[in-house]
Coordinates of C-alpha atoms in Angstrom, one line a residue:
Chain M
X1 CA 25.3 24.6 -2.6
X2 CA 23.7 27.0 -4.6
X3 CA 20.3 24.5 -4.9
X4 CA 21.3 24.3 -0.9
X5 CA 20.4 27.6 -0.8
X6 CA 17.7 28.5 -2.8
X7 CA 15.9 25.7 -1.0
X8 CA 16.2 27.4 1.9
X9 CA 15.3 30.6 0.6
X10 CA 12.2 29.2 -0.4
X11 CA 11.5 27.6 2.9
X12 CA 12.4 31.1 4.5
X13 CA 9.5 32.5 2.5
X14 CA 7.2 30.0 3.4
X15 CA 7.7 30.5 6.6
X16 CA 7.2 34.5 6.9
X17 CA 4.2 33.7 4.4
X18 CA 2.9 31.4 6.9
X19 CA 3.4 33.6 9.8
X20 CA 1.6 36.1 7.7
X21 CA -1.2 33.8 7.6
X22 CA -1.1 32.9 11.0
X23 CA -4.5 34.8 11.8
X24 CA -6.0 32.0 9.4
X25 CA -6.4 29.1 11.3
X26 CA -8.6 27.5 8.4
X27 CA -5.9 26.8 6.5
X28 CA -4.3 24.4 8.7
X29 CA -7.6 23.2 9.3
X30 CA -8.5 22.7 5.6
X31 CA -5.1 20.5 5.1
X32 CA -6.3 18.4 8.2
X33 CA -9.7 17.3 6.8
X34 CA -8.2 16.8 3.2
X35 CA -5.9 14.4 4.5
X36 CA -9.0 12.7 6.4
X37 CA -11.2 12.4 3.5
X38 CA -8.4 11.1 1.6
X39 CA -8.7 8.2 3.8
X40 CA -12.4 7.1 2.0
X41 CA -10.9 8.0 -1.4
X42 CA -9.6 4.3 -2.1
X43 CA -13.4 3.3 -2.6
X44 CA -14.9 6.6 -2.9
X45 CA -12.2 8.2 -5.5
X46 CA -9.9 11.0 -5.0
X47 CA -12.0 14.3 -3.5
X48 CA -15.0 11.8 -3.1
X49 CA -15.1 11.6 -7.4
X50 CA -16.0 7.9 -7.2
X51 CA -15.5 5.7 -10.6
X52 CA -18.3 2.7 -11.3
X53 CA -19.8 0.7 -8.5
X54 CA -19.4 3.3 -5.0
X55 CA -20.9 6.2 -4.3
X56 CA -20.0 9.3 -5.4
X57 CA -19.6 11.9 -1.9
X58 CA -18.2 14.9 -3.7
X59 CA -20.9 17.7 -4.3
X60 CA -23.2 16.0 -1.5
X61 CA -24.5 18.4 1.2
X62 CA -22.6 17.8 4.2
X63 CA -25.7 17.4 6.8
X64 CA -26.3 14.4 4.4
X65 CA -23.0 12.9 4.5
X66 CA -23.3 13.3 8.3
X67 CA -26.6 11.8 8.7
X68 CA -26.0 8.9 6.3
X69 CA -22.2 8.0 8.5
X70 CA -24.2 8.2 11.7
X71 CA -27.1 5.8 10.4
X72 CA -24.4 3.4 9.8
X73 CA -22.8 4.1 13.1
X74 CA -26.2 3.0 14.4
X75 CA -26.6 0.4 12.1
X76 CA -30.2 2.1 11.5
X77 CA -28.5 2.0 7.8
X78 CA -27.6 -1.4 6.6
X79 CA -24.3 -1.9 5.1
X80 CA -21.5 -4.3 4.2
X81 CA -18.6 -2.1 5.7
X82 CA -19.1 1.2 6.3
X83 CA -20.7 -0.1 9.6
X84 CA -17.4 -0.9 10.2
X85 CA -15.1 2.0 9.0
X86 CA -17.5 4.7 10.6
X87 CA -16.7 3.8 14.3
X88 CA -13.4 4.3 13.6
X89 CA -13.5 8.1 12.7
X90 CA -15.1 10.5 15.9
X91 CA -17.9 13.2 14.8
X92 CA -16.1 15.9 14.6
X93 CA -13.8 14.3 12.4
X94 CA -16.3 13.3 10.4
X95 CA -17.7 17.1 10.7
X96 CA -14.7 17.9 9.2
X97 CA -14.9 15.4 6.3
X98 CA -18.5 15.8 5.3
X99 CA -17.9 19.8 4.9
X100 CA -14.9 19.1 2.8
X101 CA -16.4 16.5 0.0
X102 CA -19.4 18.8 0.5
X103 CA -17.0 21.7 -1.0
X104 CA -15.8 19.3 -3.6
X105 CA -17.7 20.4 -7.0
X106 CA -19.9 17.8 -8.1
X107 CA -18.8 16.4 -11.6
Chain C
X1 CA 28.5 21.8 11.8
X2 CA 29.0 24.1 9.4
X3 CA 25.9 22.9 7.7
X4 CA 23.8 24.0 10.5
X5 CA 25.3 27.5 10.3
X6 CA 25.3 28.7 7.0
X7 CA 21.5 26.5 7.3
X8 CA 21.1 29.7 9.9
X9 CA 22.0 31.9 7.7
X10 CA 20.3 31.1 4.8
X11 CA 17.6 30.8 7.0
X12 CA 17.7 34.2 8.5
X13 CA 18.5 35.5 5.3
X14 CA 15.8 34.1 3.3
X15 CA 13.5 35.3 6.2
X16 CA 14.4 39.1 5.5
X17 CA 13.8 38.3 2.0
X18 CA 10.6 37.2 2.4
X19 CA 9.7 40.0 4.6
X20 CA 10.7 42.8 2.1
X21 CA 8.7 40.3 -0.1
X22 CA 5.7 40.8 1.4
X23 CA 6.1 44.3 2.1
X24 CA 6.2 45.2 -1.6
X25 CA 2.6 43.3 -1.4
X26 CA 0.9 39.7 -2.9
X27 CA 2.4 36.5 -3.3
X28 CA 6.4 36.0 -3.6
X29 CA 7.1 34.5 -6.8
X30 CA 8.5 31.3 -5.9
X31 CA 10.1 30.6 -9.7
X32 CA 12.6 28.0 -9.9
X33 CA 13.0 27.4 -6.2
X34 CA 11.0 24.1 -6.3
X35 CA 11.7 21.5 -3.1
X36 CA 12.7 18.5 -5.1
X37 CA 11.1 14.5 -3.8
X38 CA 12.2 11.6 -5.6
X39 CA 10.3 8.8 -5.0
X40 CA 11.7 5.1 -5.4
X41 CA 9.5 2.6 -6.4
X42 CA 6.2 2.8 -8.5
X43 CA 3.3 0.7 -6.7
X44 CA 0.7 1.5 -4.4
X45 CA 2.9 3.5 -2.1
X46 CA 5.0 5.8 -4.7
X47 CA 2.5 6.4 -7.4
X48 CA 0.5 8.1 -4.7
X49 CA 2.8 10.1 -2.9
X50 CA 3.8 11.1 -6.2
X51 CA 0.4 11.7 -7.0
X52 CA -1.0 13.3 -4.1
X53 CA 2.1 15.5 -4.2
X54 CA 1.4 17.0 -7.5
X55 CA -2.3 17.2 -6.8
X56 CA -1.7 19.3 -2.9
X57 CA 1.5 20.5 -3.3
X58 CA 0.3 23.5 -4.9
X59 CA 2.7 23.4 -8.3
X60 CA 5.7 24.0 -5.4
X61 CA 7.6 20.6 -5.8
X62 CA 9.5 18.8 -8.5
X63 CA 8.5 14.7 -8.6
X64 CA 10.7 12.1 -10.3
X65 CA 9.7 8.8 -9.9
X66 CA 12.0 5.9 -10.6
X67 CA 10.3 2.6 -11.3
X68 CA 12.0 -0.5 -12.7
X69 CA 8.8 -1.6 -14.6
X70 CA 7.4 -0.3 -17.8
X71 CA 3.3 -0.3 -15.9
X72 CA 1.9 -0.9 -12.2
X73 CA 0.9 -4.4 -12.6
X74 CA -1.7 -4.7 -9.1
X75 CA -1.2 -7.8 -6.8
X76 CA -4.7 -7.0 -5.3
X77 CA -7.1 -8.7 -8.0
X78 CA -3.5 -11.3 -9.3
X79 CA -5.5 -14.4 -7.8
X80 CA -8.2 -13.7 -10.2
X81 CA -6.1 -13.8 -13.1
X82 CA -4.3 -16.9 -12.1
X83 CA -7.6 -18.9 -11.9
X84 CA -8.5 -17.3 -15.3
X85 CA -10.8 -14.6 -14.5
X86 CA -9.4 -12.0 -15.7
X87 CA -6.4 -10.9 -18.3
X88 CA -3.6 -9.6 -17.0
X89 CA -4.1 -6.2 -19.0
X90 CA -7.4 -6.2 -16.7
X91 CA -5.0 -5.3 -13.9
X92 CA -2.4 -3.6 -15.6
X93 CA -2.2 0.5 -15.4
X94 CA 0.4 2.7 -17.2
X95 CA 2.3 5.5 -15.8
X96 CA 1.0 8.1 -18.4
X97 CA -1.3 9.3 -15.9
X98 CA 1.4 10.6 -13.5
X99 CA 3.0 12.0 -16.6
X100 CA 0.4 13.9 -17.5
X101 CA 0.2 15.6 -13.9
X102 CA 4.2 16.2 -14.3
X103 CA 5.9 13.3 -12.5
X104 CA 9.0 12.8 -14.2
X105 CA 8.4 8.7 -14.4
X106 CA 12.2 7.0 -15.0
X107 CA 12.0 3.7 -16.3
X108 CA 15.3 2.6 -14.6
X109 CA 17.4 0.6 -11.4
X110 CA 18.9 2.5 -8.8
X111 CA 21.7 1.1 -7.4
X112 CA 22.7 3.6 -4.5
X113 CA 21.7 6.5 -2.1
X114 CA 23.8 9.2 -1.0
X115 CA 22.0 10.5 1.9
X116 CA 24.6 12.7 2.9
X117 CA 24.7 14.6 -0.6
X118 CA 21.1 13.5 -0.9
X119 CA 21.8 12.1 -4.5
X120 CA 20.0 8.8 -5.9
X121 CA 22.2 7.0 -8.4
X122 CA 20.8 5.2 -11.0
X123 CA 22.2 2.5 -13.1
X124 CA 22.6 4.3 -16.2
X125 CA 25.4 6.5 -14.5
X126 CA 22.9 9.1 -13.7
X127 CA 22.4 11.2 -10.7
X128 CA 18.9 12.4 -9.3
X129 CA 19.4 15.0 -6.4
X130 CA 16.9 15.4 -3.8
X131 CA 15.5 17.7 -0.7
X132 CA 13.5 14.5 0.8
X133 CA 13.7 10.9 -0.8
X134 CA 10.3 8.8 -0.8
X135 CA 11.8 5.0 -1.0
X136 CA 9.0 2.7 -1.4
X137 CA 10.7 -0.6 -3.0
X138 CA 8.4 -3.4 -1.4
X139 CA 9.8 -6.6 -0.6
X140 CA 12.5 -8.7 -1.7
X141 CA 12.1 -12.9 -1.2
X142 CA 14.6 -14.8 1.4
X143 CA 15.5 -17.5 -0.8
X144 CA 18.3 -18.4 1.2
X145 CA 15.4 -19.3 4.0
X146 CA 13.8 -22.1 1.6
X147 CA 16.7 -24.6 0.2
X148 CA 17.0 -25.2 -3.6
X149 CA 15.3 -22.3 -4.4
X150 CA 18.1 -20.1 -5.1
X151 CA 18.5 -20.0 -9.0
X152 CA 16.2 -18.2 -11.0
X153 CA 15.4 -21.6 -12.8
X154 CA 14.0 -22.8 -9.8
X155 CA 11.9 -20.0 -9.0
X156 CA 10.3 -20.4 -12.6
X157 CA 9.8 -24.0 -12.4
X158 CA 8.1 -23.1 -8.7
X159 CA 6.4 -20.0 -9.0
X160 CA 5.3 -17.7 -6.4
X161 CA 3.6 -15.3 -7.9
X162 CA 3.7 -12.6 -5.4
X163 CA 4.9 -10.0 -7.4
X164 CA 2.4 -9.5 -10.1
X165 CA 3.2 -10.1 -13.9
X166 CA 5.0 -12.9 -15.6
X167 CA 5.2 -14.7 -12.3
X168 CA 1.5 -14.4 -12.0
X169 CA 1.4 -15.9 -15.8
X170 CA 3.6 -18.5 -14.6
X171 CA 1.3 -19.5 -12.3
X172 CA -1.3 -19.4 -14.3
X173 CA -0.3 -21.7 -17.2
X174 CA 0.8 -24.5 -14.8
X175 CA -2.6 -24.7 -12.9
X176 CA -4.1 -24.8 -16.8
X177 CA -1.6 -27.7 -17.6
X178 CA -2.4 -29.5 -14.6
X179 CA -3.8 -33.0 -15.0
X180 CA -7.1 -33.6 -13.8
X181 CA -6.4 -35.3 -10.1
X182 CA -3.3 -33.1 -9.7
X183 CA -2.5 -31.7 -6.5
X184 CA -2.1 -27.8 -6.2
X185 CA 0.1 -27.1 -3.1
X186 CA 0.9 -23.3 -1.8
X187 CA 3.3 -22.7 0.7
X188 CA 2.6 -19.8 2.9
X189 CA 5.5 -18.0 5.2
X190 CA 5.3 -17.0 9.0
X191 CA 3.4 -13.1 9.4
X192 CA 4.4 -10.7 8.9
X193 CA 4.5 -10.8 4.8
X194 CA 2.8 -9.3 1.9
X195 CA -0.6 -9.5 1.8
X196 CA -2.2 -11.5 4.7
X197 CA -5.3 -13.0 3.0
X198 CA -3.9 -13.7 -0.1
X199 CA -2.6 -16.7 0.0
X200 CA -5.7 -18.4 1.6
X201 CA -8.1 -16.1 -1.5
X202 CA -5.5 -17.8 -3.9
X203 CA -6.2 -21.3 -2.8
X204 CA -10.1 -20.5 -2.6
X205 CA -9.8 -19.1 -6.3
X206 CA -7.2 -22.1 -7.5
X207 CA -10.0 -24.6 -6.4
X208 CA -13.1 -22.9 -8.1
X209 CA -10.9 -23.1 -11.2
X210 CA -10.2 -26.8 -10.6
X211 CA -13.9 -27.4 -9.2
X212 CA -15.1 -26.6 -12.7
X213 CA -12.7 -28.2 -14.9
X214 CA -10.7 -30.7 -13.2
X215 CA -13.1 -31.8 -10.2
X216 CA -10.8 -35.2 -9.1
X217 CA -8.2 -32.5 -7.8
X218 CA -6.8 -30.7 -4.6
X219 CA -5.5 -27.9 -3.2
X220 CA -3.2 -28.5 -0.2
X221 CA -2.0 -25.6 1.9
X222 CA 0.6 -26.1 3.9
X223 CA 0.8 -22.6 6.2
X224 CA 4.3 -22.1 8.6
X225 CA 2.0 -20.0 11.0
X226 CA -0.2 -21.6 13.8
X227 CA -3.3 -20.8 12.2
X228 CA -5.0 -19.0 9.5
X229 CA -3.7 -15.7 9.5
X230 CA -7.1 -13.8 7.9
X231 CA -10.9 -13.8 8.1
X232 CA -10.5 -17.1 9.0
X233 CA -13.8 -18.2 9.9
X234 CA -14.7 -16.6 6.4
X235 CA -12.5 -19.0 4.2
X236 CA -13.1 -22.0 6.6
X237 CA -16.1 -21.7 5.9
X238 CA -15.7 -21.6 1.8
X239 CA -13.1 -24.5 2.2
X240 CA -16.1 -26.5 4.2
X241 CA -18.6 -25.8 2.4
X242 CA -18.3 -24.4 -1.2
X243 CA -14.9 -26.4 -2.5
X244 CA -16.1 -29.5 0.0
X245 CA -13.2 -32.0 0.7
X246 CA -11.3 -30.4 -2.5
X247 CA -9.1 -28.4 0.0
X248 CA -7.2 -29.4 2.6
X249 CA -5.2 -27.0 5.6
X250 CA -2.5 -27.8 7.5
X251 CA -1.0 -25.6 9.8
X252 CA 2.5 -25.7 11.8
X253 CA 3.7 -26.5 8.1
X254 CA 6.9 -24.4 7.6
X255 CA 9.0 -25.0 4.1
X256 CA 12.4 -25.9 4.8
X257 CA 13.6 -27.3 1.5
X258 CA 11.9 -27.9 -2.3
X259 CA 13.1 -30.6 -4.8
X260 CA 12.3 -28.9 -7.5
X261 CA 12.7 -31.7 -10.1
X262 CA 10.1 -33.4 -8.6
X263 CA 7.8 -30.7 -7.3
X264 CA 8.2 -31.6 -3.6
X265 CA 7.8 -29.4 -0.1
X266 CA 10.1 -31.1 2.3
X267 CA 8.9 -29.8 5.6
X268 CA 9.8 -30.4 9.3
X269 CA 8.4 -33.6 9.3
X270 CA 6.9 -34.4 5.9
X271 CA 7.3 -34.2 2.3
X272 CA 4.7 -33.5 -0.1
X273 CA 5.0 -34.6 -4.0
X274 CA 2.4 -31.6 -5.7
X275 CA 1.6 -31.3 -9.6
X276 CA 2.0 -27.0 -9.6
X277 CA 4.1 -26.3 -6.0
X278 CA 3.8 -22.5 -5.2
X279 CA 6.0 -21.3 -3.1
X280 CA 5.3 -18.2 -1.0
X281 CA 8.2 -17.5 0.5
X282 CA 9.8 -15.4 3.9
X283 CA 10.0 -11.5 3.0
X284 CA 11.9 -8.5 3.6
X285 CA 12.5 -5.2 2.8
X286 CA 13.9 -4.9 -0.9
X287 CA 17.6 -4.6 -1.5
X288 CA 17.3 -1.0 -2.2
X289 CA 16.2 -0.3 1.4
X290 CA 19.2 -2.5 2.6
X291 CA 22.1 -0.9 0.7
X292 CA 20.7 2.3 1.9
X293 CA 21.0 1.5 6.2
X294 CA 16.9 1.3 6.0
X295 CA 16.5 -1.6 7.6
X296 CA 16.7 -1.3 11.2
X297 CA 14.4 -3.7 12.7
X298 CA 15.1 -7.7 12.7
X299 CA 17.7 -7.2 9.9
X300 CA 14.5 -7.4 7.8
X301 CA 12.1 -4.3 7.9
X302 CA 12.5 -0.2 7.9
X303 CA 11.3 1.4 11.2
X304 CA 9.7 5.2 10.6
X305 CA 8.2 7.6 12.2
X306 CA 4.4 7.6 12.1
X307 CA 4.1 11.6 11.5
X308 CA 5.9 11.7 8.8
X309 CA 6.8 8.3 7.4
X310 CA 10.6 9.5 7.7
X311 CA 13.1 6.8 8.5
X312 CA 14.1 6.5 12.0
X313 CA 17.7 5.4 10.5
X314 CA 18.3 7.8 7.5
X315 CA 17.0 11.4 7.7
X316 CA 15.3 13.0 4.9
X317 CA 14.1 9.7 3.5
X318 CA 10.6 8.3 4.1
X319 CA 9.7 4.8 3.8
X320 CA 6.1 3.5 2.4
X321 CA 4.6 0.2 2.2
X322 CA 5.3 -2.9 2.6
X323 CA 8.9 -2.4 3.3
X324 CA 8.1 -0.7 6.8
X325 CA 7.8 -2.4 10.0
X326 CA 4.0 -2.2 11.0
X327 CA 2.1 -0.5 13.8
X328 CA 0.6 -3.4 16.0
X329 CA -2.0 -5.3 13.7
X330 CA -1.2 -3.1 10.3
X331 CA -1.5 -5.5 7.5
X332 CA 1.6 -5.1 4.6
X333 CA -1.3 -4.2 2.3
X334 CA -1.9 -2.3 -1.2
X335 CA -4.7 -0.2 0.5
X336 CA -2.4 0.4 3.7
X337 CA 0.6 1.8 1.3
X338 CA -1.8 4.2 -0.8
X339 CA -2.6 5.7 2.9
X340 CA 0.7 5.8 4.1
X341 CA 1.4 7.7 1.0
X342 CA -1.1 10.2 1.4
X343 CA 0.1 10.4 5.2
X344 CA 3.1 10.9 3.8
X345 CA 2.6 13.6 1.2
X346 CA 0.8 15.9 3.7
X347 CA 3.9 15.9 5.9
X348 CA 6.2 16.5 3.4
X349 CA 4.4 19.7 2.2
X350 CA 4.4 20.9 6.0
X351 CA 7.7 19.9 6.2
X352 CA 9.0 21.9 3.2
X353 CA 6.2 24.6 4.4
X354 CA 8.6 24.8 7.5
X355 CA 5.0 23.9 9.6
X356 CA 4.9 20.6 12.0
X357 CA 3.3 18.2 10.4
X358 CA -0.6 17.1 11.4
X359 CA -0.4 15.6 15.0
X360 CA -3.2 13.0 15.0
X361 CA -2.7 11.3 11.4
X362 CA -5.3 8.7 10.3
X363 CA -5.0 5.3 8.3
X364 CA -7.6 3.2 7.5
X365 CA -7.5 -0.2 5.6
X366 CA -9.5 -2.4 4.0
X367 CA -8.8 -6.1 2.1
X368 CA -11.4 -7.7 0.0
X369 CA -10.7 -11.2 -0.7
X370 CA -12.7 -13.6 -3.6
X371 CA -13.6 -17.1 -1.9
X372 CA -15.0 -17.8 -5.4
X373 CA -15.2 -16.2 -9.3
X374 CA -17.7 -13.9 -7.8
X375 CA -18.0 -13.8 -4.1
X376 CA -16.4 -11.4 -2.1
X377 CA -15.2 -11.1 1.1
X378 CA -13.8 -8.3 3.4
X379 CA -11.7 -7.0 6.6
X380 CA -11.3 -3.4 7.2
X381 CA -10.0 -1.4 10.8
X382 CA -9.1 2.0 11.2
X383 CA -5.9 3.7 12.9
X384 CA -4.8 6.3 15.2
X385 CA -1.7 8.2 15.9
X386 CA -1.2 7.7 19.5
X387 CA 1.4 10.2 21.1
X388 CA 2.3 8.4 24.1
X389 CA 3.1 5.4 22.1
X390 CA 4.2 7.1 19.7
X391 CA 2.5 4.5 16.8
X392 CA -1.1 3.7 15.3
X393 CA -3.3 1.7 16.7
X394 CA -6.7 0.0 15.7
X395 CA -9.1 2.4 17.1
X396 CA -11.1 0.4 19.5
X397 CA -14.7 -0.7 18.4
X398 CA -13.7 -0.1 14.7
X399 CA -13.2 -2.4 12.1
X400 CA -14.3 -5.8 11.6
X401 CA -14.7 -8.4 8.7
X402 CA -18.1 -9.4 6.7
X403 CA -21.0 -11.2 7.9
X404 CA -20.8 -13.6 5.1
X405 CA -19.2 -13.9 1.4
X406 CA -21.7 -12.1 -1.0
X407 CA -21.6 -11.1 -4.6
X408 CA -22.3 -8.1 -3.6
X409 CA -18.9 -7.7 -1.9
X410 CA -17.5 -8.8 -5.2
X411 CA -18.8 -6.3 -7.2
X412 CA -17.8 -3.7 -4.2
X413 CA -14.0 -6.0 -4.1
X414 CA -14.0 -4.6 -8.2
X415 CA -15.3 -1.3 -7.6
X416 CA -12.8 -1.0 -4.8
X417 CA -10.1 -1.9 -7.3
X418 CA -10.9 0.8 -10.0
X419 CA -11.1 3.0 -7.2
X420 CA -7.8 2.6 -6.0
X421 CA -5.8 2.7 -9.0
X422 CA -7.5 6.2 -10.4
X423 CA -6.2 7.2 -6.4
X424 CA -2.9 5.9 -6.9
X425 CA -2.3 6.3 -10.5
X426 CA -4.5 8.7 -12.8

């Protein structure tokens, strides 16, 4: 019960902390792009810190992330897959993902 | 009832709270107030959720993680170790990662859920209480589907090696012992199970084994389903034209029965003597999800809800993996559970942030398959939320499979392997 409680508390704080926050749209927005780049991270590592073999996208400027998904897109750029995965992600989206790997120190 | 109200009340309560909180100035310190997740179930889909938890949730939540396993032994890259190239260590990755991030990792069983006191119960007599509960238990076999395979003699004397480890080793040391002019048959279940190309990589990389050391034999496949269920024109083509007549398919070839003394598939309307029999057999959700009302859909998998991965028959419990009943054409992959997971750590931490989780989620997925010790092969396809349906779909003009098998899609099948296992596991 107690646990029950303090749970909620928490949650309670949360909350007014987020409606504090609420002029900052960028946040939500920040959580929305992690999540998408975390679907490249299988090959290209968590945050785009990619081990032996695939490319490393963390650290990269975004307009080249953005240029090199679009070549593919094309197929201007040859490739074995990302031909592929690319068409599945809109621009904006991968707007979104390029600026956050971008943001990602380099290692 | 009365749940909901004093819920209210803490609520409102908490709210002032926070308000006088924030009044005073900065951040409210949040000390020993953590939401707690355990997670059941250490592969693909709960080492990342557990992972991704402690790397976005911001130091907030508590993880334990209860695996029955000492290590996360990978069925993606098994096949390669059963046709002897590579070790089983190769694919083998401990837990200390996770520890070091502050998962609590339990070696141990559970053997029930209170979803009601939200309590995991483990076999040791011990008690793990939770906010949300992550079950991610993978599959359990329908023996009862394939007679005389019941005992767990049986099941060592015909292996399936579909959960990695000793079953893989199994495997492994009877295609070794085989005679030269054995027969290698592999049994394959109706889709949906665990792993769509695997069984068809398995008998490419069981025949370039045999191709170089013990040429006079075959590899039979004898698949339930009406055709090949993967990248089929990719391993027709390495059954045509790389292994030559040393493979044979036949489809419409479900396993009724096995004589296990003498190593022989009784079918419909056939029986077939083989040297090494691996059987591959029907799947489910594991027991775990069944003793907790999980399994809602065909008596054999766990239907959720897309946002959030959260059960549509238990609250406060999400499912991952291949226990879950898939969005139209969702393979029951490795790749597809780490993405789930990921899915479904973002909405947990809206969820315990009291925000609505993200409202047009993303999955992607990609299997590489060997068609030889170095060749590689892939398909990949991407996934949308869509709200009127309410499930993912393919996104239309996304996707597809490779042009040919290349060595360079082996090296990226590798790559993609030590990829995903520092994004699951490190």
């Amino acid at each position: 019960m107690k646990q029950n409680t303090m749970r909620l508390a928490w949650r309670g704080v949360l909350l007014a902390t987020a409606g504090l926050l609420a002029a900052a749209p960028a946040f939500a927005q920040t959580s929305v792009a992690r999540s998408l780049a975390a679907t490249c991270a299988n090959c290209h590592g968590t945050d785009g810190h990619a081990k032996d073999g695939m490319k490393t996208l963390a650290g990269k400027p975004a307009d080249e992330i953005i240029k090199l998904v679009s070549e593919f897109r094309t197929g201007q750029r040859p490739a074995t897959i990302m031909h592929q995965i690319s068409k599945g992600y809109t621009e904006d989206q991968i707007k979104m993902v390029a600026e956050y790997f971008a943001q990602q120190p380099a290692k | 009832m009365s749940q909901t109200i004093s819920s209210r009340r803490g609520f409102l309560k908490a709210a002032a709270l926070a308000g006088a909180l924030a009044a005073v100035g900065g951040c409210a310190s949040l000390g020993g107030s953590k939401a707690k997740v355990v997670v059941i179930g250490g592969g693909y889909g709960g080492a990342t959720l557990a992972r991704y938890l402690t790397l976005w949730g911001g130091g907030k939540i508590d993880v334990s993680l209860v695996e029955r396993n000492p290590s996360f032994i990978s069925c993606p890259m098994s096949n390669l170790v059963i046709a002897g190239y590579r070790k089983i260590e190769d694919i083998t990755v401990s837990y200390d990662g996770l520890k070091a991030r502050g998962v609590r990792v339990i070696q141990g069983e559970v053997t029930g859920i209170d979803a009601t006191a939200r309590k995991v119960k483990l076999a040791d007599g011990s008690e793990l209480p939770y906010d949300r509960l992550v079950v991610s238990p993978g599959i359990e076999f329908m023996w009862n589907d394939v007679g005389g395979m019941a005992t767990a003699a049986a099941q060592e004397a015909i292996p399936h090696a579909w959960k990695a480890g000793t079953q893989t080793l199994l495997l492994q040391k009877q295609l070794m012992a085989m005679k030269d002019g054995g027969v290698f048959a592999i049994s394959i279940p109706r889709a949906p199970y665990r792993c769509p190309p695997g069984p068809y990589e398995r008998a490419c990389l069981v025949a370039d084994y045999l191709k170089k050391n013990k040429p006079k034999s075959k590899v039979l496949i004898l698949d339930a389903n009406e055709d090949v269920v993967s990248k089929k024109g990719l391993f027709t083509k390495a059954w045509q034209g790389t292994y030559g007549g040393m493979i044979e398919y036949r489809n419409n070839n479900e396993l009724k029965e096995v004589d296990v003394a003498s190593r022989t598939a009784i079918l419909e309307f056939d029986k077939v003597k083989a040297d090494v029999l691996n059987v591959v057999p029907p799947q489910r959700a594991a027991d775990i999800a069944r003793t907790a009302g999980l399994i809602n859909v065909n008596n054999r998998w766990c239907d959720i809800d897309w946002l959030t991965m959260e059960s549509k028959a238990v609250p406060n419990v999400h499912v991952l993996g291949d226990a879950t009943f898939p969005a139209p054409t969702m393979p029951k992959s490795g790749h597809m559970a780490n993405q789930q997971a990921k899915l479904a750590a973002a909405a947990l931490i809206d969820l315990f942030d009291g925000k609505a989780p993200n409202a047009n989620p993303m999955l992607m997925n990609t299997c590489y398959s060997y068609v030889s010790e170095k060749q590689g092969i892939h398909v990949s396809s991407v996934h949308h939320y869509d709200a009127a349906k309410k499930t993912m779909l393919p996104v239309t003009g996304s996707g597809g499979v490779s042009v040919a098998a290349s060595v360079i899609e082996g090296d990226f099948a590798a790559a993609w392997a030590r990829n995903i296992w520092a994004d699951s596991l490190s």
